[in-house]
């Protein structure tokens, strides 16, 4: 007997031998299969590289479009201000150290201050100072977050050319697209124009950031070959596993996660602290700490979060690693997750050793069970909404 899981406008019907994706309009009985133009991502069938086999690299793919990335990405939001003054030369030197250590995928955005410019300086250093095979492994992923204006071909092209110039690359490895207002269907026009630029060779892969399950389905049905969706996902925020991940499993779209260490809240620094007493704990002195403290509050509060931190510390001590290492590995092991972001404060602090420890960490059944018991806060899907809804609430 078939079973079904219902999304907002999406039903997944599974039988013993097949899985079909069926869409519905406003939960009506009239259902329609994915159109012939719908996009389904494919799994990579070629022989895995040594680094893929050890879990360091992964390939995100849709049809003929593919990109191999490091499963732990260096997040560059921290270059945009609010985390300390960034020195250009020190930042580029730090980027080289991360890449030298095998952490060679960098994630940025058009609005992350000097992030794209820093990547452009960095990639030119790589071209001059590293061998060609090294350059082939470096990836620069960026985002485009436009205002909700008319998405003409010329407008889209002009903005993508700005990122290409700043990053000093002929083709963007990945362009992740964000849209503020779903009531404005211009996001489909923008994505179709981005797909045209991909066909011209100005973009290698088209992806999304902060789109919900319903809109991802619509985008795929319109034939847009997106390879991934970047969403907020942590041990506290498991929303992507409730709706998004199942659609991703059916279509092959992968998730790239951010907020996975919650700006540093998921660390020893905040273990055994009491932030309910003014000045009693570490200051929440960065935009990311302030943002994810609000997530903790919505999930269950600081006392429950301390219980979770103590559990993570027990698991970390068992394996000789740190809490952030456990936190990232747990999310990398979740359904449809291709990679997770760890923010880098370039030239200010580094966590290369802890990050590389993620690749050798294996969480056993006892570890997973203990974490699942400790993470039982409120259902954030009910409190916040689906992926990305935190950016679109009135």
Short mmCIF file of C-alpha atoms in Angstrom, two decimals:
data_model
loop_
_atom_site.label_atom_id
_atom_site.label_comp_id
_atom_site.label_asym_id
_atom_site.label_seq_id
_atom_site.Cartn_x
_atom_site.Cartn_y
_atom_site.Cartn_z
CA UNK A 1 0.00 0.00 0.00
CA UNK A 2 1.40 3.38 -0.99
CA UNK A 3 2.18 5.98 1.64
CA UNK A 4 2.33 9.72 1.12
CA UNK A 5 4.00 12.72 2.68
CA UNK A 6 2.32 16.01 1.85
CA UNK A 7 4.21 19.27 1.41
CA UNK A 8 2.59 22.62 0.74
CA UNK A 9 1.29 21.76 -2.70
CA UNK A 10 3.51 18.69 -3.10
CA UNK A 11 2.80 15.02 -2.46
CA UNK A 12 5.35 12.25 -2.55
CA UNK A 13 3.89 8.87 -3.40
CA UNK A 14 6.12 5.89 -2.78
CA UNK A 15 5.63 2.34 -3.88
CA UNK A 16 7.89 -0.65 -3.55
CA UNK A 17 9.54 -0.16 -6.91
CA UNK A 18 9.28 3.52 -7.69
CA UNK A 19 8.95 7.04 -6.40
CA UNK A 20 6.95 9.66 -8.25
CA UNK A 21 6.67 13.34 -7.54
CA UNK A 22 3.18 14.67 -7.99
CA UNK A 23 2.12 18.28 -7.61
CA UNK A 24 -1.23 19.63 -6.58
CA UNK A 25 -2.81 23.05 -6.56
CA UNK A 26 -4.15 24.21 -3.20
CA UNK A 27 -4.51 20.59 -2.07
CA UNK A 28 -7.11 19.85 -4.74
CA UNK A 29 -7.67 16.32 -6.02
CA UNK A 30 -6.48 17.35 -9.46
CA UNK A 31 -2.85 16.24 -9.65
CA UNK A 32 -0.25 16.62 -12.34
CA UNK A 33 3.13 14.96 -12.82
CA UNK A 34 6.31 16.97 -13.31
CA UNK A 35 6.34 18.34 -16.82
CA UNK A 36 8.83 17.06 -19.45
CA UNK A 37 10.76 20.32 -18.98
CA UNK A 38 11.17 19.82 -15.24
CA UNK A 39 14.70 19.39 -14.04
CA UNK A 40 15.96 16.41 -12.11
CA UNK A 41 19.50 16.34 -10.83
CA UNK A 42 21.62 13.28 -11.43
CA UNK A 43 23.97 11.44 -9.14
CA UNK A 44 27.61 11.37 -10.12
CA UNK A 45 28.41 7.97 -11.63
CA UNK A 46 32.08 8.37 -12.39
CA UNK A 47 34.73 6.84 -10.18
CA UNK A 48 35.13 8.81 -6.96
CA UNK A 49 38.37 10.63 -6.32
CA UNK A 50 40.41 9.78 -3.24
CA UNK A 51 39.21 12.96 -1.56
CA UNK A 52 35.59 12.18 -2.43
CA UNK A 53 35.99 8.68 -1.03
CA UNK A 54 37.24 10.12 2.27
CA UNK A 55 34.34 12.56 2.43
CA UNK A 56 36.29 15.78 1.84
CA UNK A 57 34.84 16.58 -1.58
CA UNK A 58 31.38 16.25 -3.06
CA UNK A 59 29.94 16.95 -6.49
CA UNK A 60 26.69 18.89 -6.85
CA UNK A 61 25.10 18.14 -10.19
CA UNK A 62 22.08 18.80 -12.35
CA UNK A 63 22.01 17.38 -15.85
CA UNK A 64 25.22 18.41 -17.57
CA UNK A 65 26.07 20.99 -14.90
CA UNK A 66 28.34 19.90 -12.07
CA UNK A 67 30.75 21.36 -9.56
CA UNK A 68 33.06 19.63 -7.11
CA UNK A 69 33.31 21.46 -3.79
CA UNK A 70 34.80 20.89 -0.36
CA UNK A 71 32.14 19.62 2.04
CA UNK A 72 33.15 22.27 4.58
CA UNK A 73 32.99 25.71 3.01
CA UNK A 74 34.77 28.83 4.23
CA UNK A 75 31.98 31.36 4.85
CA UNK A 76 32.97 34.97 4.20
CA UNK A 77 30.00 36.84 5.70
CA UNK A 78 32.45 37.82 8.44
CA UNK A 79 34.29 40.14 6.04
CA UNK A 80 31.26 42.42 5.75
CA UNK A 81 31.82 44.31 9.01
CA UNK A 82 30.75 43.66 12.60
CA UNK A 83 33.37 41.01 13.39
CA UNK A 84 36.43 43.25 13.51
CA UNK A 85 38.46 45.21 11.00
CA UNK A 86 39.68 43.15 8.08
CA UNK A 87 43.19 43.83 6.82
CA UNK A 88 43.30 43.02 3.12
CA UNK A 89 46.77 41.47 3.00
CA UNK A 90 46.27 39.46 6.20
CA UNK A 91 42.92 38.22 4.93
CA UNK A 92 44.38 36.98 1.64
CA UNK A 93 47.24 35.26 3.47
CA UNK A 94 44.65 33.52 5.66
CA UNK A 95 42.72 32.39 2.59
CA UNK A 96 45.90 30.83 1.23
CA UNK A 97 46.44 28.97 4.52
CA UNK A 98 42.91 27.57 4.42
CA UNK A 99 43.33 26.47 0.82
CA UNK A 100 46.77 24.99 1.55
CA UNK A 101 45.09 22.90 4.26
CA UNK A 102 42.60 21.49 1.75
CA UNK A 103 39.77 23.87 2.69
CA UNK A 104 39.58 25.32 -0.78
CA UNK A 105 35.93 26.33 -1.26
CA UNK A 106 34.98 29.91 -0.37
CA UNK A 107 31.42 31.21 -0.10
CA UNK A 108 30.64 34.90 -0.43
CA UNK A 109 28.02 37.33 -1.75
CA UNK A 110 27.73 40.56 -3.67
CA UNK A 111 26.82 42.36 -0.41
CA UNK A 112 29.48 40.84 1.90
CA UNK A 113 31.62 43.96 1.91
CA UNK A 114 34.98 43.28 0.19
CA UNK A 115 34.51 39.49 0.02
CA UNK A 116 34.45 39.20 -3.77
CA UNK A 117 37.38 41.60 -4.12
CA UNK A 118 39.41 39.59 -1.59
CA UNK A 119 38.69 36.45 -3.58
CA UNK A 120 39.93 38.17 -6.74
CA UNK A 121 43.24 39.06 -5.06
CA UNK A 122 43.48 35.57 -3.58
CA UNK A 123 42.84 33.74 -6.85
CA UNK A 124 45.53 35.80 -8.59
CA UNK A 125 47.98 34.85 -5.84
CA UNK A 126 47.04 31.23 -6.45
CA UNK A 127 47.62 31.61 -10.18
CA UNK A 128 51.07 33.08 -9.61
CA UNK A 129 52.27 31.09 -6.61
CA UNK A 130 50.65 27.65 -6.75
CA UNK A 131 50.76 24.84 -9.35
CA UNK A 132 47.95 24.46 -11.94
CA UNK A 133 46.49 21.38 -10.21
CA UNK A 134 46.08 23.45 -7.03
CA UNK A 135 44.13 26.12 -8.91
CA UNK A 136 41.78 23.47 -10.28
CA UNK A 137 40.60 22.61 -6.77
CA UNK A 138 39.85 26.15 -5.62
CA UNK A 139 36.19 27.19 -5.78
CA UNK A 140 34.55 30.57 -5.36
CA UNK A 141 30.80 30.49 -4.73
CA UNK A 142 28.96 33.79 -4.64
CA UNK A 143 25.40 35.03 -4.21
CA UNK A 144 23.30 37.63 -5.92
CA UNK A 145 20.66 39.35 -3.78
CA UNK A 146 18.90 41.86 -6.05
CA UNK A 147 16.10 44.28 -5.19
CA UNK A 148 12.66 43.22 -6.50
CA UNK A 149 12.91 45.15 -9.77
CA UNK A 150 12.19 43.94 -13.30
CA UNK A 151 14.64 41.13 -14.06
CA UNK A 152 15.55 41.96 -17.65
CA UNK A 153 18.35 40.13 -19.42
CA UNK A 154 20.48 43.26 -19.44
CA UNK A 155 19.99 43.93 -15.74
CA UNK A 156 20.89 40.38 -14.76
CA UNK A 157 23.92 40.33 -17.06
CA UNK A 158 25.19 43.65 -15.74
CA UNK A 159 25.07 42.46 -12.12
CA UNK A 160 26.73 39.13 -12.83
CA UNK A 161 29.48 40.91 -14.73
CA UNK A 162 30.18 42.98 -11.61
CA UNK A 163 30.82 39.82 -9.58
CA UNK A 164 32.94 38.30 -12.34
CA UNK A 165 35.07 41.43 -12.44
CA UNK A 166 35.45 41.67 -8.68
CA UNK A 167 36.36 37.98 -8.35
CA UNK A 168 38.56 38.22 -11.47
CA UNK A 169 37.19 35.07 -13.07
CA UNK A 170 35.81 34.52 -16.58
CA UNK A 171 33.09 32.24 -15.19
CA UNK A 172 31.55 32.13 -11.71
CA UNK A 173 31.85 28.63 -10.23
CA UNK A 174 28.41 28.97 -8.66
CA UNK A 175 25.87 31.77 -8.54
CA UNK A 176 23.40 31.36 -5.66
CA UNK A 177 20.27 33.43 -6.15
CA UNK A 178 18.11 35.00 -3.40
CA UNK A 179 14.69 36.62 -3.82
CA UNK A 180 12.91 38.67 -1.18
CA UNK A 181 9.26 38.60 -2.21
CA UNK A 182 7.51 35.49 -3.53
CA UNK A 183 4.43 37.53 -4.49
CA UNK A 184 6.62 38.98 -7.24
CA UNK A 185 7.23 36.14 -9.74
CA UNK A 186 10.23 37.97 -11.18
CA UNK A 187 12.49 35.37 -9.58
CA UNK A 188 11.65 33.00 -12.45
CA UNK A 189 12.69 35.64 -15.01
CA UNK A 190 15.94 36.19 -13.12
CA UNK A 191 16.70 32.46 -12.96
CA UNK A 192 15.96 31.97 -16.65
CA UNK A 193 18.35 34.82 -17.48
CA UNK A 194 20.97 33.32 -15.17
CA UNK A 195 20.53 30.01 -16.99
CA UNK A 196 21.16 31.81 -20.29
CA UNK A 197 24.37 33.26 -18.84
CA UNK A 198 25.36 29.77 -17.78
CA UNK A 199 24.90 28.59 -21.36
CA UNK A 200 27.17 31.47 -22.45
CA UNK A 201 29.86 30.26 -20.04
CA UNK A 202 29.67 33.17 -17.59
CA UNK A 203 28.35 30.91 -14.81
CA UNK A 204 29.21 27.25 -14.28
CA UNK A 205 26.33 26.30 -11.99
CA UNK A 206 23.11 28.04 -10.95
CA UNK A 207 21.91 27.58 -7.37
CA UNK A 208 19.56 29.10 -4.81
CA UNK A 209 19.81 30.48 -1.31
CA UNK A 210 16.98 30.71 1.23
CA UNK A 211 14.23 29.40 -1.02
CA UNK A 212 11.44 27.33 0.50
CA UNK A 213 10.23 23.89 -0.59
CA UNK A 214 7.23 25.16 -2.54
CA UNK A 215 9.25 27.65 -4.59
CA UNK A 216 12.05 25.13 -5.21
CA UNK A 217 9.43 22.83 -6.72
CA UNK A 218 8.10 25.61 -8.95
CA UNK A 219 11.61 26.52 -10.10
CA UNK A 220 12.42 22.92 -11.03
CA UNK A 221 9.11 22.57 -12.89
CA UNK A 222 10.11 25.61 -14.93
CA UNK A 223 13.22 23.81 -16.14
CA UNK A 224 15.77 25.79 -14.14
CA UNK A 225 18.77 23.47 -13.55
CA UNK A 226 19.62 24.47 -9.97
CA UNK A 227 22.19 22.25 -8.25
CA UNK A 228 21.74 23.35 -4.63
CA UNK A 229 19.86 25.49 -2.15
CA UNK A 230 21.78 27.19 0.66
CA UNK A 231 19.73 27.24 3.86
CA UNK A 232 20.05 27.75 7.61
CA UNK A 233 20.57 24.34 9.25
CA UNK A 234 22.02 23.33 12.61
CA UNK A 235 21.45 20.90 15.45
CA UNK A 236 19.02 23.49 16.82
CA UNK A 237 17.42 24.41 13.48
CA UNK A 238 16.43 21.13 11.80
CA UNK A 239 13.72 22.67 9.56
CA UNK A 240 15.40 21.59 6.29
CA UNK A 241 14.94 17.94 7.26
CA UNK A 242 11.17 18.29 7.66
CA UNK A 243 10.14 19.26 4.13
CA UNK A 244 13.03 20.42 1.97
CA UNK A 245 15.23 17.32 2.28
CA UNK A 246 12.62 14.93 0.93
CA UNK A 247 12.05 17.01 -2.18
CA UNK A 248 15.83 17.21 -2.57
CA UNK A 249 16.10 13.43 -2.36
CA UNK A 250 13.58 13.04 -5.17
CA UNK A 251 15.13 15.64 -7.46
CA UNK A 252 18.83 15.40 -6.60
CA UNK A 253 19.13 19.04 -5.54
CA UNK A 254 21.60 19.32 -2.65
CA UNK A 255 21.63 21.49 0.45
CA UNK A 256 24.51 23.73 1.46
CA UNK A 257 24.03 24.82 5.05
CA UNK A 258 24.96 27.92 7.00
CA UNK A 259 24.49 28.80 10.66
CA UNK A 260 25.71 25.28 11.41
CA UNK A 261 27.78 26.37 14.44
CA UNK A 262 25.35 29.23 15.12
CA UNK A 263 27.96 31.97 14.90
CA UNK A 264 30.01 30.24 17.60
CA UNK A 265 27.22 29.58 20.11
CA UNK A 266 27.73 25.86 19.50
CA UNK A 267 31.15 25.87 21.14
CA UNK A 268 32.94 25.40 24.44
CA UNK A 269 33.00 29.18 24.86
CA UNK A 270 29.30 29.24 25.72
CA UNK A 271 29.17 26.02 27.76
CA UNK A 272 28.23 26.56 31.43
CA UNK A 273 27.36 30.21 30.89
CA UNK A 274 24.29 32.14 31.95
CA UNK A 275 23.34 34.84 29.49
CA UNK A 276 20.18 35.65 31.40
CA UNK A 277 22.34 37.63 33.86
CA UNK A 278 23.74 40.84 32.35
CA UNK A 279 27.53 40.70 31.74
CA UNK A 280 27.73 37.19 33.28
CA UNK A 281 28.67 35.39 30.07
CA UNK A 282 30.65 36.02 26.90
CA UNK A 283 29.37 39.08 25.01
CA UNK A 284 27.13 38.59 22.00
CA UNK A 285 29.23 41.08 20.08
CA UNK A 286 28.87 39.96 16.48
CA UNK A 287 25.89 39.99 14.09
CA UNK A 288 25.96 36.18 13.85
CA UNK A 289 25.95 35.62 17.63
CA UNK A 290 23.01 37.99 17.98
CA UNK A 291 21.13 36.37 15.12
CA UNK A 292 21.51 32.81 16.35
CA UNK A 293 20.79 33.73 19.98
CA UNK A 294 17.33 34.69 18.71
CA UNK A 295 17.07 31.25 17.14
CA UNK A 296 17.98 29.65 20.48
CA UNK A 297 15.28 31.74 22.18
CA UNK A 298 12.68 30.63 19.63
CA UNK A 299 13.76 26.99 19.97
CA UNK A 300 13.62 26.66 23.74
CA UNK A 301 15.81 29.13 25.59
CA UNK A 302 19.24 29.22 27.15
CA UNK A 303 18.70 26.54 29.80
CA UNK A 304 17.68 23.93 27.22
CA UNK A 305 20.57 25.06 25.02
CA UNK A 306 22.98 24.39 27.90
CA UNK A 307 21.68 20.81 28.11
CA UNK A 308 22.43 20.44 24.41
CA UNK A 309 25.93 21.91 24.79
CA UNK A 310 26.72 19.50 27.64
CA UNK A 311 25.65 16.56 25.49
CA UNK A 312 27.76 17.79 22.58
CA UNK A 313 30.74 18.25 24.90
CA UNK A 314 30.40 14.63 26.08
CA UNK A 315 30.38 13.43 22.47
CA UNK A 316 33.29 15.72 21.55
CA UNK A 317 35.42 14.55 24.49
CA UNK A 318 34.76 10.93 23.58
CA UNK A 319 36.26 11.53 20.11
CA UNK A 320 38.96 14.01 21.13
CA UNK A 321 37.43 16.88 19.12
CA UNK A 322 35.57 20.12 19.85
CA UNK A 323 31.86 20.95 20.03
CA UNK A 324 31.87 22.82 16.66
CA UNK A 325 33.45 19.77 14.99
CA UNK A 326 30.63 17.55 16.27
CA UNK A 327 27.99 20.14 15.34
CA UNK A 328 29.14 20.35 11.72
CA UNK A 329 29.62 16.62 11.29
CA UNK A 330 26.10 15.93 12.59
CA UNK A 331 24.62 18.21 9.90
CA UNK A 332 26.86 16.84 7.15
CA UNK A 333 25.39 13.42 7.95
CA UNK A 334 21.82 14.65 7.37
CA UNK A 335 19.76 13.83 4.30
CA UNK A 336 20.59 15.80 1.12
CA UNK A 337 23.34 17.89 2.75
CA UNK A 338 26.30 18.31 0.42
CA UNK A 339 28.25 20.86 2.45
CA UNK A 340 28.21 23.04 5.54
CA UNK A 341 29.53 26.53 6.09
CA UNK A 342 31.99 27.51 8.80
CA UNK A 343 32.54 31.25 9.01
CA UNK A 344 36.11 32.52 8.74
CA UNK A 345 37.37 35.70 10.41
CA UNK A 346 40.21 36.14 7.97
CA UNK A 347 43.36 37.48 9.57
CA UNK A 348 41.70 37.67 13.00
CA UNK A 349 41.33 34.04 14.10
CA UNK A 350 41.59 30.57 12.57
CA UNK A 351 40.14 27.12 13.16
CA UNK A 352 41.81 25.07 10.44
CA UNK A 353 42.72 22.13 12.68
CA UNK A 354 39.23 21.81 14.16
CA UNK A 355 37.68 22.08 10.71
CA UNK A 356 39.87 19.39 9.19
CA UNK A 357 38.99 17.10 12.10
CA UNK A 358 35.41 17.00 10.76
CA UNK A 359 36.44 14.75 7.88
CA UNK A 360 37.79 11.96 10.09
CA UNK A 361 35.05 12.12 12.73
CA UNK A 362 32.52 9.28 12.71
CA UNK A 363 29.50 9.69 14.95
CA UNK A 364 28.21 6.33 16.14
CA UNK A 365 24.65 5.34 17.01
CA UNK A 366 25.13 6.21 20.68
CA UNK A 367 26.35 9.71 19.74
CA UNK A 368 23.43 10.33 17.40
CA UNK A 369 20.85 9.07 19.86
CA UNK A 370 22.18 11.25 22.67
CA UNK A 371 22.17 14.34 20.43
CA UNK A 372 18.62 13.64 19.27
CA UNK A 373 17.41 13.45 22.86
CA UNK A 374 19.11 16.74 23.72
CA UNK A 375 17.87 18.66 20.66
CA UNK A 376 14.17 18.34 21.40
CA UNK A 377 13.13 21.95 21.59
CA UNK A 378 10.21 23.62 19.85
CA UNK A 379 9.34 22.78 16.25
CA UNK A 380 10.92 25.71 14.43
CA UNK A 381 8.99 24.86 11.28
CA UNK A 382 5.87 25.90 13.19
CA UNK A 383 7.53 28.84 14.93
CA UNK A 384 9.48 30.33 11.99
CA UNK A 385 8.22 28.59 8.87
CA UNK A 386 10.01 26.75 6.08
CA UNK A 387 13.56 27.42 4.91
CA UNK A 388 14.16 31.11 4.33
CA UNK A 389 10.90 32.25 5.87
CA UNK A 390 12.85 34.06 8.58
CA UNK A 391 13.77 36.62 5.89
CA UNK A 392 10.22 37.09 4.61
CA UNK A 393 8.06 37.44 7.70
CA UNK A 394 6.24 40.74 8.09
#
